[in-house]
Amino acid sequence: MRGRNTRWVAGALALLCLLLIGPGAPRDDLSAAEPLPSGAATDIVPNRVMTWNICNPCRGAGQNLGRAADIATYAPQVIGLQEACVRDVEQIRDDLEHIYGLDYHVTYGSVLRNWSRCGGLPWRAGGYGQAILSAAPATDAVTVEYPDGGSEDRGFTAVTTEVDGRPVRVFNTHLAERRQEAVRVRQVPVLAKELARHDRAIVLGDFNAVPDSAELGPIWPLATDADPQCRPSAAGACEPTTDWQSRFDYVFLRGIDPRAHHVQPSEHSDHHMLYADLAPL
């Protein structure tokens, strides 16, 4: 009887640990970290910004470690992540600091609590949404949830931080899924209204829409894409940012000029990393 009780207690503790940890992947094995490729950044690049939807695959051993390595290769001053669980971002940030010596501040923009996606206790599920990583401190943070998120809650997060040593307002958003055009049409004006309040701003995000789509109409009069060739009238010239060859991810600039832009595929997401180097602010 005593042995049976001991096994029951051990099983109960194991179950409690599983609930606390959640269904996500185990902690990445830091010993598996590989050296960065030749030509990788040696420190944070002060005029570089990046957007990246990091989900799909959402979980799996080594995913966050690989994502940290991908980010460290280009070391932007500011990074906007979408489809981001708080626990995943915590791991990525820790790996950036402890393995690659890159120290970032994090602003979480969770709009959803989801146990099956992000782990945690069923009654205290992990946060899910956007996150902004910034090498400089971030202030005046706000997270706005769109009135209609579509199939799941969506929104945008905004902070004031430094890019190239000067303050700038940075937005990070994720719009409704790609077949939900009618929902995105109602979401974009909410973002555009806030963007219009700032003379200099950067908008990062996964818009789930190609450049000439009607829902992006309110953005184009306010900001330009980091790729000077990427415009609604020349949508075919915009480099794809997804594995299915669509341009869904953007670095929109308001009152700021681009110097260069790059699209980098990654095995750690079905979205590519999109980063831009900006002209002096």
mmCIF file of C-alpha atoms in Angstrom:
data_model
loop_
_atom_site.group_PDB
_atom_site.id
_atom_site.type_symbol
_atom_site.label_atom_id
_atom_site.label_comp_id
_atom_site.label_asym_id
_atom_site.label_seq_id
_atom_site.Cartn_x
_atom_site.Cartn_y
_atom_site.Cartn_z
ATOM 1 C CA MET A 1 0.000 0.000 0.000
ATOM 2 C CA ARG A 2 2.833 2.358 0.872
ATOM 3 C CA GLY A 3 4.529 1.775 -2.484
ATOM 4 C CA ARG A 4 1.263 2.346 -4.280
ATOM 5 C CA ASN A 5 0.772 5.657 -2.449
ATOM 6 C CA THR A 6 4.320 6.702 -3.256
ATOM 7 C CA ARG A 7 3.770 5.979 -6.944
ATOM 8 C CA TRP A 8 0.479 7.872 -6.854
ATOM 9 C CA VAL A 9 2.166 10.942 -5.338
ATOM 10 C CA ALA A 10 5.003 10.729 -7.852
ATOM 11 C CA GLY A 11 2.518 10.497 -10.698
ATOM 12 C CA ALA A 12 0.543 13.440 -9.385
ATOM 13 C CA LEU A 13 3.721 15.528 -9.138
ATOM 14 C CA ALA A 14 4.707 14.584 -12.681
ATOM 15 C CA LEU A 15 1.270 15.601 -13.934
ATOM 16 C CA LEU A 16 1.533 18.907 -12.084
ATOM 17 C CA CYS A 17 4.926 19.558 -13.670
ATOM 18 C CA LEU A 18 3.473 18.814 -17.112
ATOM 19 C CA LEU A 19 0.661 21.283 -16.493
ATOM 20 C CA LEU A 20 3.092 23.923 -15.317
ATOM 21 C CA ILE A 21 5.399 23.431 -18.262
ATOM 22 C CA GLY A 22 2.610 23.042 -20.778
ATOM 23 C CA PRO A 23 2.566 21.079 -24.019
ATOM 24 C CA GLY A 24 5.377 23.031 -25.631
ATOM 25 C CA ALA A 25 8.838 21.761 -26.430
ATOM 26 C CA PRO A 26 11.419 21.189 -23.708
ATOM 27 C CA ARG A 27 14.035 23.846 -23.075
ATOM 28 C CA ASP A 28 16.364 24.144 -26.007
ATOM 29 C CA ASP A 29 19.689 22.363 -25.550
ATOM 30 C CA LEU A 30 22.142 25.233 -25.380
ATOM 31 C CA SER A 31 25.005 22.856 -26.148
ATOM 32 C CA ALA A 32 23.517 22.421 -29.618
ATOM 33 C CA ALA A 33 24.156 26.065 -30.522
ATOM 34 C CA GLU A 34 26.291 26.359 -33.642
ATOM 35 C CA PRO A 35 28.679 29.164 -34.583
ATOM 36 C CA LEU A 36 27.129 31.928 -36.654
ATOM 37 C CA PRO A 37 27.886 31.924 -40.374
ATOM 38 C CA SER A 38 30.724 33.877 -41.900
ATOM 39 C CA GLY A 39 29.807 37.515 -42.304
ATOM 40 C CA ALA A 40 27.384 37.549 -39.368
ATOM 41 C CA ALA A 41 27.029 40.750 -37.402
ATOM 42 C CA THR A 42 29.466 41.079 -34.517
ATOM 43 C CA ASP A 43 27.256 43.443 -32.522
ATOM 44 C CA ILE A 44 23.812 45.031 -32.689
ATOM 45 C CA VAL A 45 23.412 47.085 -35.868
ATOM 46 C CA PRO A 46 21.992 50.446 -34.722
ATOM 47 C CA ASN A 47 20.046 51.352 -37.891
ATOM 48 C CA ARG A 48 18.631 47.880 -38.640
ATOM 49 C CA VAL A 49 15.055 46.729 -37.988
ATOM 50 C CA MET A 50 13.452 43.338 -38.590
ATOM 51 C CA THR A 51 10.023 41.747 -38.758
ATOM 52 C CA TRP A 52 9.434 38.000 -38.432
ATOM 53 C CA ASN A 53 6.431 35.758 -37.884
ATOM 54 C CA ILE A 54 8.095 32.954 -35.935
ATOM 55 C CA CYS A 55 5.331 30.344 -35.857
ATOM 56 C CA ASN A 56 4.736 27.333 -38.148
ATOM 57 C CA PRO A 57 6.455 25.328 -36.951
ATOM 58 C CA CYS A 58 5.374 26.728 -33.599
ATOM 59 C CA ARG A 59 7.197 24.244 -31.422
ATOM 60 C CA GLY A 60 9.834 21.557 -31.575
ATOM 61 C CA ALA A 61 13.186 20.899 -30.004
ATOM 62 C CA GLY A 62 15.763 23.468 -31.039
ATOM 63 C CA GLN A 63 13.324 25.850 -32.734
ATOM 64 C CA ASN A 64 13.899 28.767 -30.360
ATOM 65 C CA LEU A 65 17.635 28.177 -30.295
ATOM 66 C CA GLY A 66 17.628 28.243 -34.086
ATOM 67 C CA ARG A 67 15.507 31.389 -34.136
ATOM 68 C CA ALA A 68 17.936 33.095 -31.779
ATOM 69 C CA ALA A 69 20.821 32.166 -34.071
ATOM 70 C CA ASP A 70 18.958 33.513 -37.094
ATOM 71 C CA ILE A 71 18.302 36.812 -35.324
ATOM 72 C CA ALA A 72 21.878 37.041 -34.016
ATOM 73 C CA THR A 73 23.218 36.623 -37.541
ATOM 74 C CA TYR A 74 21.729 40.005 -38.469
ATOM 75 C CA ALA A 75 21.472 41.558 -34.979
ATOM 76 C CA PRO A 76 18.903 44.292 -35.622
ATOM 77 C CA GLN A 77 18.392 47.196 -33.247
ATOM 78 C CA VAL A 78 14.643 46.486 -33.208
ATOM 79 C CA ILE A 79 12.780 43.239 -33.935
ATOM 80 C CA GLY A 80 9.044 42.729 -34.295
ATOM 81 C CA LEU A 81 7.923 39.139 -33.724
ATOM 82 C CA GLN A 82 4.443 37.856 -34.520
ATOM 83 C CA GLU A 83 2.651 34.650 -33.483
ATOM 84 C CA ALA A 84 4.847 34.839 -30.420
ATOM 85 C CA CYS A 85 4.263 32.958 -27.179
ATOM 86 C CA VAL A 86 5.742 34.715 -24.163
ATOM 87 C CA ARG A 87 7.657 31.570 -23.160
ATOM 88 C CA ASP A 88 9.210 31.272 -26.627
ATOM 89 C CA VAL A 89 10.263 34.923 -26.664
ATOM 90 C CA GLU A 90 11.777 34.531 -23.199
ATOM 91 C CA GLN A 91 13.893 31.638 -24.471
ATOM 92 C CA ILE A 92 14.927 33.505 -27.607
ATOM 93 C CA ARG A 93 15.903 36.581 -25.628
ATOM 94 C CA ASP A 94 17.881 34.510 -23.099
ATOM 95 C CA ASP A 95 19.714 32.679 -25.888
ATOM 96 C CA LEU A 96 20.535 35.967 -27.622
ATOM 97 C CA GLU A 97 22.067 37.258 -24.404
ATOM 98 C CA HIS A 98 23.815 34.198 -23.012
ATOM 99 C CA ILE A 99 25.068 32.646 -26.240
ATOM 100 C CA TYR A 100 25.544 35.595 -28.578
ATOM 101 C CA GLY A 101 26.071 38.475 -26.167
ATOM 102 C CA LEU A 102 23.149 40.507 -27.522
ATOM 103 C CA ASP A 103 21.049 42.173 -24.838
ATOM 104 C CA TYR A 104 17.468 43.119 -25.742
ATOM 105 C CA HIS A 105 14.594 44.680 -23.876
ATOM 106 C CA VAL A 106 11.259 42.969 -24.544
ATOM 107 C CA THR A 107 7.790 44.459 -24.782
ATOM 108 C CA TYR A 108 5.060 41.829 -24.895
ATOM 109 C CA GLY A 109 1.852 42.494 -26.794
ATOM 110 C CA SER A 110 -0.182 39.439 -25.920
ATOM 111 C CA VAL A 111 -3.791 39.589 -27.120
ATOM 112 C CA LEU A 112 -4.709 35.989 -26.350
ATOM 113 C CA ARG A 113 -4.198 33.403 -23.597
ATOM 114 C CA ASN A 114 -3.918 29.976 -25.162
ATOM 115 C CA TRP A 115 -2.928 26.847 -23.245
ATOM 116 C CA SER A 116 -2.786 24.461 -26.212
ATOM 117 C CA ARG A 117 -0.571 26.863 -28.153
ATOM 118 C CA CYS A 118 1.581 28.457 -25.484
ATOM 119 C CA GLY A 119 1.494 26.148 -22.464
ATOM 120 C CA GLY A 120 0.924 27.073 -18.860
ATOM 121 C CA LEU A 121 -1.919 25.956 -16.636
ATOM 122 C CA PRO A 122 -5.323 25.491 -18.279
ATOM 123 C CA TRP A 123 -6.665 28.276 -16.071
ATOM 124 C CA ARG A 124 -3.540 30.402 -16.544
ATOM 125 C CA ALA A 125 -2.601 29.908 -20.150
ATOM 126 C CA GLY A 126 0.473 31.407 -21.787
ATOM 127 C CA GLY A 127 0.355 34.797 -23.504
ATOM 128 C CA TYR A 128 0.254 34.912 -27.303
ATOM 129 C CA GLY A 129 0.453 37.784 -29.780
ATOM 130 C CA GLN A 130 3.249 40.179 -30.725
ATOM 131 C CA ALA A 131 6.552 41.089 -29.097
ATOM 132 C CA ILE A 132 9.048 43.871 -29.721
ATOM 133 C CA LEU A 133 12.727 43.327 -28.917
ATOM 134 C CA SER A 134 14.752 46.534 -28.714
ATOM 135 C CA ALA A 135 18.383 47.069 -27.870
ATOM 136 C CA ALA A 136 17.516 50.434 -26.309
ATOM 137 C CA PRO A 137 14.883 50.745 -23.585
ATOM 138 C CA ALA A 138 11.283 51.053 -24.781
ATOM 139 C CA THR A 139 8.777 53.494 -23.319
ATOM 140 C CA ASP A 140 5.119 54.458 -23.730
ATOM 141 C CA ALA A 141 4.143 50.902 -24.630
ATOM 142 C CA VAL A 142 0.562 50.226 -25.690
ATOM 143 C CA THR A 143 -1.171 47.119 -26.996
ATOM 144 C CA VAL A 144 -4.387 47.582 -28.925
ATOM 145 C CA GLU A 145 -6.631 44.647 -29.724
ATOM 146 C CA TYR A 146 -8.582 45.009 -32.953
ATOM 147 C CA PRO A 147 -12.366 45.084 -32.445
ATOM 148 C CA ASP A 148 -12.622 42.049 -34.732
ATOM 149 C CA GLY A 149 -9.673 39.686 -34.860
ATOM 150 C CA GLY A 150 -11.183 37.203 -37.273
ATOM 151 C CA SER A 151 -10.528 33.573 -36.425
ATOM 152 C CA GLU A 152 -8.484 34.581 -33.345
ATOM 153 C CA ASP A 153 -7.662 37.739 -31.436
ATOM 154 C CA ARG A 154 -5.258 40.069 -33.240
ATOM 155 C CA GLY A 155 -3.850 43.513 -32.521
ATOM 156 C CA PHE A 156 -0.836 45.801 -32.593
ATOM 157 C CA THR A 157 1.803 46.872 -30.077
ATOM 158 C CA ALA A 158 3.611 50.207 -30.162
ATOM 159 C CA VAL A 159 6.620 51.536 -28.254
ATOM 160 C CA THR A 160 8.972 54.489 -28.413
ATOM 161 C CA THR A 161 12.586 53.392 -28.598
ATOM 162 C CA GLU A 162 15.826 54.342 -30.323
ATOM 163 C CA VAL A 163 16.908 53.465 -33.832
ATOM 164 C CA ASP A 164 20.284 54.793 -34.949
ATOM 165 C CA GLY A 165 20.459 56.720 -31.683
ATOM 166 C CA ARG A 166 17.239 58.695 -32.206
ATOM 167 C CA PRO A 167 13.775 58.141 -30.763
ATOM 168 C CA VAL A 168 11.148 56.681 -33.066
ATOM 169 C CA ARG A 169 7.699 55.176 -32.647
ATOM 170 C CA VAL A 170 7.677 51.482 -33.568
ATOM 171 C CA PHE A 171 4.506 49.512 -34.319
ATOM 172 C CA ASN A 172 4.248 45.741 -34.584
ATOM 173 C CA THR A 173 1.084 44.089 -35.860
ATOM 174 C CA HIS A 174 -0.450 40.851 -37.067
ATOM 175 C CA LEU A 175 -3.636 41.098 -39.118
ATOM 176 C CA ALA A 176 -6.372 38.515 -39.591
ATOM 177 C CA GLU A 177 -5.667 35.344 -41.567
ATOM 178 C CA ARG A 178 -5.131 35.538 -45.301
ATOM 179 C CA ARG A 179 -8.634 34.458 -46.348
ATOM 180 C CA GLN A 180 -10.257 37.036 -44.062
ATOM 181 C CA GLU A 181 -9.989 40.143 -46.222
ATOM 182 C CA ALA A 182 -13.222 41.623 -44.882
ATOM 183 C CA VAL A 183 -11.816 41.542 -41.356
ATOM 184 C CA ARG A 184 -8.507 43.133 -42.353
ATOM 185 C CA VAL A 185 -10.384 45.964 -44.054
ATOM 186 C CA ARG A 186 -11.724 46.900 -40.617
ATOM 187 C CA GLN A 187 -8.405 46.381 -38.820
ATOM 188 C CA VAL A 188 -6.073 48.520 -40.941
ATOM 189 C CA PRO A 189 -7.856 51.862 -40.293
ATOM 190 C CA VAL A 190 -7.374 51.315 -36.543
ATOM 191 C CA LEU A 191 -3.618 51.004 -37.078
ATOM 192 C CA ALA A 192 -3.473 53.792 -39.682
ATOM 193 C CA LYS A 193 -5.174 56.263 -37.344
ATOM 194 C CA GLU A 194 -2.452 55.760 -34.729
ATOM 195 C CA LEU A 195 0.329 55.804 -37.319
ATOM 196 C CA ALA A 196 -0.867 59.169 -38.660
ATOM 197 C CA ARG A 197 -0.243 60.767 -35.264
ATOM 198 C CA HIS A 198 3.554 60.400 -35.663
ATOM 199 C CA ASP A 199 5.895 62.218 -38.024
ATOM 200 C CA ARG A 200 8.487 59.446 -37.833
ATOM 201 C CA ALA A 201 7.479 55.843 -37.319
ATOM 202 C CA ILE A 202 8.272 52.268 -38.309
ATOM 203 C CA VAL A 203 5.568 49.660 -38.804
ATOM 204 C CA LEU A 204 6.624 46.010 -38.644
ATOM 205 C CA GLY A 205 4.344 43.077 -39.124
ATOM 206 C CA ASP A 206 2.579 40.253 -40.861
ATOM 207 C CA PHE A 207 -0.315 41.847 -42.736
ATOM 208 C CA ASN A 208 -1.499 38.644 -44.423
ATOM 209 C CA ALA A 209 -2.110 40.747 -47.537
ATOM 210 C CA VAL A 210 -0.262 41.387 -50.796
ATOM 211 C CA PRO A 211 0.767 44.977 -51.637
ATOM 212 C CA ASP A 212 -2.105 45.750 -54.038
ATOM 213 C CA SER A 213 -4.836 44.391 -51.774
ATOM 214 C CA ALA A 214 -7.640 46.793 -50.920
ATOM 215 C CA GLU A 215 -7.150 46.428 -47.176
ATOM 216 C CA LEU A 216 -3.666 47.972 -47.282
ATOM 217 C CA GLY A 217 -5.058 51.096 -48.940
ATOM 218 C CA PRO A 218 -5.009 53.262 -45.771
ATOM 219 C CA ILE A 219 -1.329 52.487 -45.109
ATOM 220 C CA TRP A 220 0.267 53.487 -48.413
ATOM 221 C CA PRO A 221 -0.533 57.253 -48.195
ATOM 222 C CA LEU A 222 1.096 57.320 -44.744
ATOM 223 C CA ALA A 223 4.205 55.174 -45.209
ATOM 224 C CA THR A 224 6.406 53.510 -47.804
ATOM 225 C CA ASP A 225 7.861 50.025 -47.912
ATOM 226 C CA ALA A 226 11.543 49.579 -47.087
ATOM 227 C CA ASP A 227 11.876 48.178 -50.602
ATOM 228 C CA PRO A 228 11.596 51.221 -52.911
ATOM 229 C CA GLN A 229 10.363 48.933 -55.709
ATOM 230 C CA CYS A 230 7.533 47.476 -53.621
ATOM 231 C CA ARG A 231 4.378 49.494 -54.267
ATOM 232 C CA PRO A 232 0.721 48.626 -54.900
ATOM 233 C CA SER A 233 1.143 49.445 -58.593
ATOM 234 C CA ALA A 234 4.200 47.197 -58.843
ATOM 235 C CA ALA A 235 3.148 44.339 -56.587
ATOM 236 C CA GLY A 236 4.881 41.799 -58.810
ATOM 237 C CA ALA A 237 8.245 43.392 -58.008
ATOM 238 C CA CYS A 238 7.873 42.797 -54.264
ATOM 239 C CA GLU A 239 10.051 39.971 -53.017
ATOM 240 C CA PRO A 240 7.998 37.160 -51.397
ATOM 241 C CA THR A 241 8.319 36.723 -47.649
ATOM 242 C CA THR A 242 6.582 33.355 -47.205
ATOM 243 C CA ASP A 243 7.204 29.770 -48.205
ATOM 244 C CA TRP A 244 4.126 29.960 -50.470
ATOM 245 C CA GLN A 245 5.661 32.870 -52.425
ATOM 246 C CA SER A 246 3.436 35.685 -51.155
ATOM 247 C CA ARG A 247 4.492 39.090 -49.870
ATOM 248 C CA PHE A 248 2.742 39.304 -46.499
ATOM 249 C CA ASP A 249 5.419 40.858 -44.270
ATOM 250 C CA TYR A 250 6.408 44.519 -44.326
ATOM 251 C CA VAL A 251 8.694 47.164 -42.913
ATOM 252 C CA PHE A 252 6.717 50.358 -43.499
ATOM 253 C CA LEU A 253 8.539 53.647 -42.947
ATOM 254 C CA ARG A 254 7.025 57.041 -42.197
ATOM 255 C CA GLY A 255 9.356 60.041 -42.310
ATOM 256 C CA ILE A 256 12.356 57.707 -42.625
ATOM 257 C CA ASP A 257 14.306 56.670 -45.719
ATOM 258 C CA PRO A 258 15.526 53.126 -46.374
ATOM 259 C CA ARG A 259 19.088 52.297 -47.298
ATOM 260 C CA ALA A 260 18.797 48.557 -47.989
ATOM 261 C CA HIS A 261 16.428 45.672 -47.384
ATOM 262 C CA HIS A 262 16.858 41.890 -47.269
ATOM 263 C CA VAL A 263 14.597 38.833 -47.201
ATOM 264 C CA GLN A 264 16.131 35.784 -45.531
ATOM 265 C CA PRO A 265 14.350 32.390 -45.475
ATOM 266 C CA SER A 266 14.601 30.329 -42.309
ATOM 267 C CA GLU A 267 13.950 26.685 -41.552
ATOM 268 C CA HIS A 268 12.436 27.809 -38.251
ATOM 269 C CA SER A 269 9.297 29.395 -39.718
ATOM 270 C CA ASP A 270 7.202 29.423 -42.875
ATOM 271 C CA HIS A 271 7.712 33.203 -42.970
ATOM 272 C CA HIS A 272 11.046 34.685 -43.978
ATOM 273 C CA MET A 273 12.938 37.236 -41.932
ATOM 274 C CA LEU A 274 12.609 40.688 -43.468
ATOM 275 C CA TYR A 275 15.073 43.293 -42.280
ATOM 276 C CA ALA A 276 15.945 46.788 -43.413
ATOM 277 C CA ASP A 277 18.899 49.086 -42.919
ATOM 278 C CA LEU A 278 17.745 52.685 -42.625
ATOM 279 C CA ALA A 279 19.315 55.926 -43.769
ATOM 280 C CA PRO A 280 20.482 58.210 -40.944
ATOM 281 C CA LEU A 281 17.465 59.394 -39.018
#
